CSV table of C-alpha atoms in Angstrom, one decimal:
chain,number,residue,atom,x,y,z
T,104,MET,CA,0.1,-0.4,0.2
T,105,LEU,CA,1.5,3.4,-1.0
T,106,TRP,CA,2.4,5.7,1.6
T,107,ARG,CA,-0.9,8.7,1.2
T,108,ALA,CA,-0.7,12.2,2.7
T,109,SER,CA,-5.0,12.4,2.1
T,110,MET,CA,-6.0,15.4,2.6
T,111,PHE,CA,-8.7,17.9,3.4
T,112,ALA,CA,-8.5,22.1,3.2
T,113,LEU,CA,-11.7,23.2,5.1
T,114,LEU,CA,-12.2,26.2,7.4
T,115,LEU,CA,-15.2,26.6,9.7
T,116,PRO,CA,-17.1,30.2,8.5
T,117,GLY,CA,-15.5,32.8,10.8
T,118,SER,CA,-12.4,30.8,12.0
T,119,ILE,CA,-9.7,31.3,9.5
T,120,PRO,CA,-9.7,33.5,6.6
T,121,VAL,CA,-10.3,31.2,3.2
T,122,ALA,CA,-6.8,33.7,1.6
T,123,ALA,CA,-5.2,31.2,3.6
T,124,PHE,CA,-5.3,28.9,1.1
T,125,CYS,CA,-4.2,31.3,-1.4
T,126,LYS,CA,-1.5,33.1,-0.2
T,127,SER,CA,-1.0,34.0,3.7
T,128,GLY,CA,-2.8,34.3,6.5
T,129,SER,CA,-4.1,32.7,9.6
T,130,THR,CA,-1.9,29.5,11.6
T,131,HIS,CA,-5.0,28.4,13.5
T,132,PRO,CA,-5.3,24.7,12.9
T,133,VAL,CA,-8.6,22.6,11.8
T,134,ALA,CA,-9.5,19.7,13.2
T,135,ILE,CA,-11.8,17.0,10.7
T,136,SER,CA,-13.2,14.2,11.2
T,137,GLY,CA,-15.6,11.4,9.4
T,138,ASP,CA,-15.9,8.6,7.6
T,139,ILE,CA,-12.8,6.2,5.5
T,140,LYS,CA,-13.3,3.1,3.2
T,141,ASP,CA,-9.8,1.6,2.3
T,142,GLY,CA,-10.6,-1.4,0.5
T,143,GLY,CA,-13.0,-3.2,1.6
T,144,ILE,CA,-12.9,-2.5,4.9
T,145,ARG,CA,-14.6,0.6,6.5
T,146,GLY,CA,-13.0,3.5,9.5
T,147,THR,CA,-12.9,6.4,11.3
T,148,PHE,CA,-10.9,9.5,10.3
T,149,ARG,CA,-9.6,12.2,12.2
T,150,ARG,CA,-7.1,15.2,10.6
T,151,THR,CA,-6.2,18.4,12.5
T,152,VAL,CA,-4.4,20.7,9.4
T,153,GLU,CA,-2.6,24.2,9.3
T,154,PRO,CA,-4.5,25.4,6.6
T,155,ARG,CA,-1.1,27.8,6.1
T,156,LYS,CA,2.2,25.9,5.5
T,157,GLY,CA,0.4,22.3,5.1
T,158,ARG,CA,1.5,20.4,7.9
T,159,TYR,CA,-0.9,18.1,9.3
T,160,VAL,CA,-1.3,15.0,11.1
T,161,GLU,CA,-3.6,11.7,10.6
T,162,ALA,CA,-5.2,8.9,12.6
T,163,VAL,CA,-6.7,6.4,11.1
T,164,GLU,CA,-9.4,3.3,12.2
T,165,LEU,CA,-10.2,0.7,11.1
T,166,GLY,CA,-11.7,-1.6,13.2
T,167,ASP,CA,-8.8,-3.9,14.9
T,168,LEU,CA,-6.4,-2.0,12.8
T,169,LYS,CA,-4.4,1.8,13.0
T,170,ARG,CA,-2.6,4.0,11.3
T,171,GLY,CA,-1.3,7.1,10.7
T,172,ALA,CA,0.6,9.8,9.1
T,173,GLY,CA,2.1,13.0,8.9
T,174,PHE,CA,4.1,15.7,8.0
T,175,ASP,CA,5.7,18.6,10.2
T,176,GLY,CA,6.9,21.3,7.7
T,177,ARG,CA,9.9,20.0,6.8
T,178,LEU,CA,10.1,16.1,6.5
T,179,ALA,CA,6.5,13.4,6.1
T,180,TRP,CA,6.3,10.7,8.2
T,181,SER,CA,4.2,7.5,7.8
T,182,ARG,CA,2.6,4.9,10.9
T,183,ASP,CA,1.9,1.6,9.9
T,184,VAL,CA,-0.6,-1.0,12.3
T,185,SER,CA,2.1,-1.7,14.1
T,186,GLY,CA,2.6,1.1,15.7
T,187,ALA,CA,6.2,2.2,14.8
T,188,SER,CA,6.3,5.0,12.5
T,189,HIS,CA,9.4,6.8,10.6
T,190,PHE,CA,10.7,9.6,8.2
T,191,LEU,CA,10.1,9.3,4.8
T,192,THR,CA,13.5,10.7,4.2
T,193,SER,CA,14.4,9.9,0.3
T,194,ASP,CA,14.5,12.8,-2.2
T,195,PHE,CA,11.6,12.3,-3.8
T,196,ALA,CA,9.6,11.9,-0.8
T,197,LYS,CA,10.5,15.2,0.0
T,198,ARG,CA,9.6,16.7,-3.1
T,199,LEU,CA,6.0,14.8,-3.2
T,200,ALA,CA,5.8,15.9,0.7
T,201,ARG,CA,6.3,20.0,-0.6
T,202,SER,CA,3.3,19.5,-3.0
T,203,GLU,CA,1.6,17.6,-1.0
T,204,ALA,CA,1.3,21.1,1.6
T,205,TRP,CA,1.1,22.3,-1.7
T,206,LEU,CA,-2.3,20.8,-2.8
T,207,ARG,CA,-3.4,21.5,0.8
T,208,THR,CA,-3.3,25.2,0.6
T,209,HIS,CA,-4.8,25.5,-2.6
T,210,VAL,CA,-7.3,22.7,-2.6
T,211,ALA,CA,-9.7,25.8,-3.3
T,212,CYS,CA,-8.1,28.0,-4.9
T,213,PRO,CA,-8.1,28.8,-9.4
T,214,PRO,CA,-5.1,27.4,-11.2
T,215,PRO,CA,-2.6,29.6,-9.9
T,216,ARG,CA,-0.4,32.4,-12.2
T,217,ASN,CA,3.2,29.8,-12.8
T,218,ALA,CA,0.6,27.2,-14.4
T,219,ALA,CA,1.3,25.7,-17.1
T,220,HIS,CA,-1.7,25.2,-19.3
T,221,GLN,CA,-1.7,21.3,-20.7
T,222,HIS,CA,-4.6,20.9,-22.8
T,223,VAL,CA,-8.4,20.3,-22.5
T,224,ASN,CA,-9.5,16.5,-21.9
T,225,SER,CA,-11.8,15.6,-24.6
T,226,ALA,CA,-13.9,13.0,-22.6
T,227,THR,CA,-14.5,15.1,-19.6
T,228,GLY,CA,-14.0,18.8,-20.9
T,229,PHE,CA,-11.8,19.6,-17.9
T,230,ASP,CA,-9.5,22.1,-18.5
T,231,VAL,CA,-5.8,20.2,-17.7
T,232,TRP,CA,-2.7,22.4,-15.6
T,233,GLN,CA,0.7,21.5,-14.3
T,234,VAL,CA,2.3,23.4,-11.6
T,235,THR,CA,4.9,22.6,-9.6
T,236,PRO,CA,5.6,23.9,-6.2
T,237,PRO,CA,9.2,25.1,-5.5
T,238,MET,CA,11.2,22.1,-4.7
T,239,GLY,CA,8.1,19.7,-5.2
T,240,ALA,CA,7.3,17.3,-8.1
T,241,PRO,CA,4.8,18.1,-10.8
T,242,ILE,CA,0.9,18.2,-9.8
T,243,GLU,CA,-1.4,17.8,-12.6
T,244,LEU,CA,-5.2,19.6,-11.4
T,245,TRP,CA,-8.0,18.9,-13.5
T,246,TYR,CA,-10.3,22.0,-13.0
T,247,ASP,CA,-14.1,21.3,-14.0
T,248,ARG,CA,-14.9,24.6,-16.5
T,249,ARG,CA,-18.3,24.6,-15.5
T,250,THR,CA,-17.9,25.5,-11.8
T,251,ASN,CA,-14.4,26.6,-12.3
T,252,ARG,CA,-13.5,23.6,-9.1
T,253,LEU,CA,-11.0,20.9,-8.3
T,254,ASP,CA,-12.3,17.7,-9.6
T,255,ARG,CA,-8.8,16.1,-9.3
T,256,ALA,CA,-4.8,16.4,-9.1
T,257,VAL,CA,-2.3,13.9,-9.8
T,258,LEU,CA,0.8,12.7,-8.3
T,259,HIS,CA,2.9,11.3,-9.9
T,260,TYR,CA,5.0,8.9,-7.6
T,261,SER,CA,8.3,6.9,-9.4
T,262,GLU,CA,6.3,3.8,-9.9
T,263,ASN,CA,2.7,4.6,-10.3
T,264,ASP,CA,0.2,8.0,-9.9
T,265,LEU,CA,-2.5,8.8,-7.3
T,266,ILE,CA,-5.7,10.7,-8.7
T,267,ARG,CA,-6.4,11.9,-6.2
T,268,HIS,CA,-10.1,13.3,-6.7
T,269,PHE,CA,-12.4,15.9,-5.0
T,270,SER,CA,-16.8,16.3,-4.9
T,271,ASP,CA,-19.2,17.1,-2.4
T,272,TRP,CA,-18.4,20.5,-2.8
T,273,ARG,CA,-20.3,22.9,0.1
T,274,PRO,CA,-20.0,26.4,1.2
T,275,VAL,CA,-18.3,27.4,4.5
T,276,GLY,CA,-18.2,30.7,5.1
T,277,SER,CA,-19.1,33.4,3.1
T,278,GLY,CA,-20.1,31.2,0.3
T,279,ARG,CA,-17.1,30.0,-0.2
T,280,MET,CA,-16.9,26.0,-1.9
T,281,PHE,CA,-14.7,23.4,-0.3
T,282,PRO,CA,-15.0,19.5,-1.2
T,283,PHE,CA,-16.4,17.2,1.8
T,284,LYS,CA,-15.4,13.9,0.2
T,285,GLU,CA,-11.8,13.1,-1.0
T,286,ARG,CA,-11.5,9.5,-3.3
T,287,ASP,CA,-7.9,8.2,-3.3
T,288,GLU,CA,-7.1,6.8,-7.3
T,289,ASP,CA,-4.7,4.4,-7.5
T,290,PRO,CA,-4.8,3.0,-11.0
T,291,GLU,CA,-1.9,0.0,-10.5
T,292,ASP,CA,-3.1,-1.8,-7.6
T,293,GLU,CA,-6.5,-1.1,-8.6
T,294,SER,CA,-7.3,0.1,-5.1
T,295,GLU,CA,-9.3,2.8,-3.4
T,296,THR,CA,-9.7,4.8,-0.2
T,297,VAL,CA,-12.7,7.1,0.1
T,298,TYR,CA,-12.5,10.1,3.1
T,299,THR,CA,-16.2,11.5,3.9
T,300,VAL,CA,-16.4,14.4,5.7
T,301,HIS,CA,-18.4,15.3,8.6
T,302,ASN,CA,-17.6,17.0,10.9
T,303,VAL,CA,-15.8,20.3,10.6
T,304,SER,CA,-13.9,23.2,14.1
T,305,ALA,CA,-11.1,24.7,15.2
T,306,ALA,CA,-9.0,22.3,16.6
T,307,THR,CA,-6.1,23.3,19.9
T,308,ALA,CA,-2.4,23.3,19.1
T,309,GLU,CA,-1.2,19.7,18.5
T,310,ALA,CA,2.4,18.8,17.2
T,311,PHE,CA,2.8,17.2,13.7
T,312,GLY,CA,5.7,15.0,14.1
T,313,PRO,CA,5.2,11.2,14.7
T,314,PRO,CA,3.7,9.3,18.0
T,315,THR,CA,6.7,8.1,20.4
T,316,LEU,CA,7.6,4.7,19.0
T,317,ALA,CA,5.4,1.3,21.3
T,318,ASN,CA,7.7,-0.9,23.3
T,319,ASP,CA,6.0,-3.4,22.7
T,320,SER,CA,8.6,-5.6,20.1
T,321,LYS,CA,11.2,-7.2,20.3
T,322,ILE,CA,14.5,-9.4,18.8
T,323,LEU,CA,14.2,-12.3,20.0
T,324,ARG,CA,17.6,-13.8,21.6
T,325,GLY,CA,18.7,-10.7,19.8
T,326,SER,CA,19.6,-12.8,16.8
T,327,SER,CA,19.0,-13.3,13.7
T,328,THR,CA,19.4,-15.7,10.4
T,329,THR,CA,19.4,-16.6,6.5
T,330,ILE,CA,16.1,-17.7,5.1
T,331,ALA,CA,14.7,-18.7,1.5
T,332,TYR,CA,12.4,-16.5,0.1
T,333,GLU,CA,10.8,-16.3,-3.5
T,334,ASP,CA,9.7,-13.8,-6.0
T,335,ASP,CA,8.0,-12.5,-9.0
T,336,ASP,CA,10.7,-12.5,-11.9
T,337,ARG,CA,9.4,-8.1,-11.3
T,338,ARG,CA,10.5,-6.7,-8.4
T,339,ARG,CA,8.5,-8.6,-5.8
T,340,ILE,CA,10.0,-11.0,-2.4
T,341,PHE,CA,8.0,-13.0,-0.9
T,342,LEU,CA,8.7,-14.0,2.8
T,343,PRO,CA,7.8,-17.1,5.2
T,344,VAL,CA,6.8,-15.3,8.4
T,345,TYR,CA,5.9,-17.2,11.4
T,346,LEU,CA,3.3,-15.7,13.9
T,347,ASP,CA,2.8,-17.0,17.4
T,348,GLY,CA,4.9,-20.3,16.7
T,349,LYS,CA,2.3,-20.8,13.6
T,350,GLY,CA,3.1,-20.5,10.0
T,351,PRO,CA,4.5,-20.4,7.8
T,352,PHE,CA,2.4,-17.7,6.5
T,353,THR,CA,3.8,-16.0,3.2
T,354,PHE,CA,4.4,-12.4,3.7
T,355,GLU,CA,5.9,-9.7,1.0
T,356,LEU,CA,8.8,-7.6,1.6
T,357,ASP,CA,8.1,-3.8,0.9
T,358,ASN,CA,10.5,-1.8,1.8
T,359,GLY,CA,9.4,1.7,1.0
T,360,ALA,CA,12.9,2.4,-1.0
T,361,HIS,CA,11.1,5.1,-3.1
T,362,PHE,CA,10.5,6.6,0.3
T,363,ILE,CA,12.8,6.6,2.6
T,364,LEU,CA,16.3,6.0,1.2
T,365,THR,CA,18.0,8.5,-0.2
T,366,GLU,CA,20.0,8.4,-3.4
T,367,ALA,CA,23.5,8.2,-1.9
T,368,THR,CA,22.8,5.3,0.3
T,369,ALA,CA,21.1,3.6,-2.5
């Protein structure tokens, strides 16, 4: 599963200037919560967003599975279901995080002046623009010509694309419109994650860094061993894993290299 820095840039009426999403404004954070559907699993999410810099922290609960993600203004980070957190430190991950932050602060804005108009999509009639935030990765922005609202943003990963669809736009303060539904589509993995917002409220100051690592695991006897593995003649590696003495179960090894390894390390 790809790391996804999912986002909604929403406001409380009268609490945070709408201009914060298009230019410098208030840094007061906003709390957003609702339902999430990831594949066939349903759950809830809670996200705190700082509109000015795009910093955010998110917690997701899918039944017994809990995960999180965030951006502290410098690096993005991810927390998996084991409770372990790690920063995404590769050069590519840093560029992508800057672009994610830019999108969080511009989701309700028209195309910026430095965006390049690519074409009009013949199937949808949408205007397609491309913008590269400072030190970031390119983003495709698809605007509905009838409403002038952002319909989707395409973030180009190293191995595939993440297509973020925005819909259910509602008025939030002074008649401004914001999306209350986001659908993250991964065409290569044939998966999608849908966020539906139910509550938006003012938030208190919050840390945007990863949580402290839970001290609930260890390497038995401090030893290591070499085990056989299988691959699919592409780039995927499968390992036999034992859980509580039961198994083996076939696990896929995902090292997240394009997010955590720098070019120098690779």
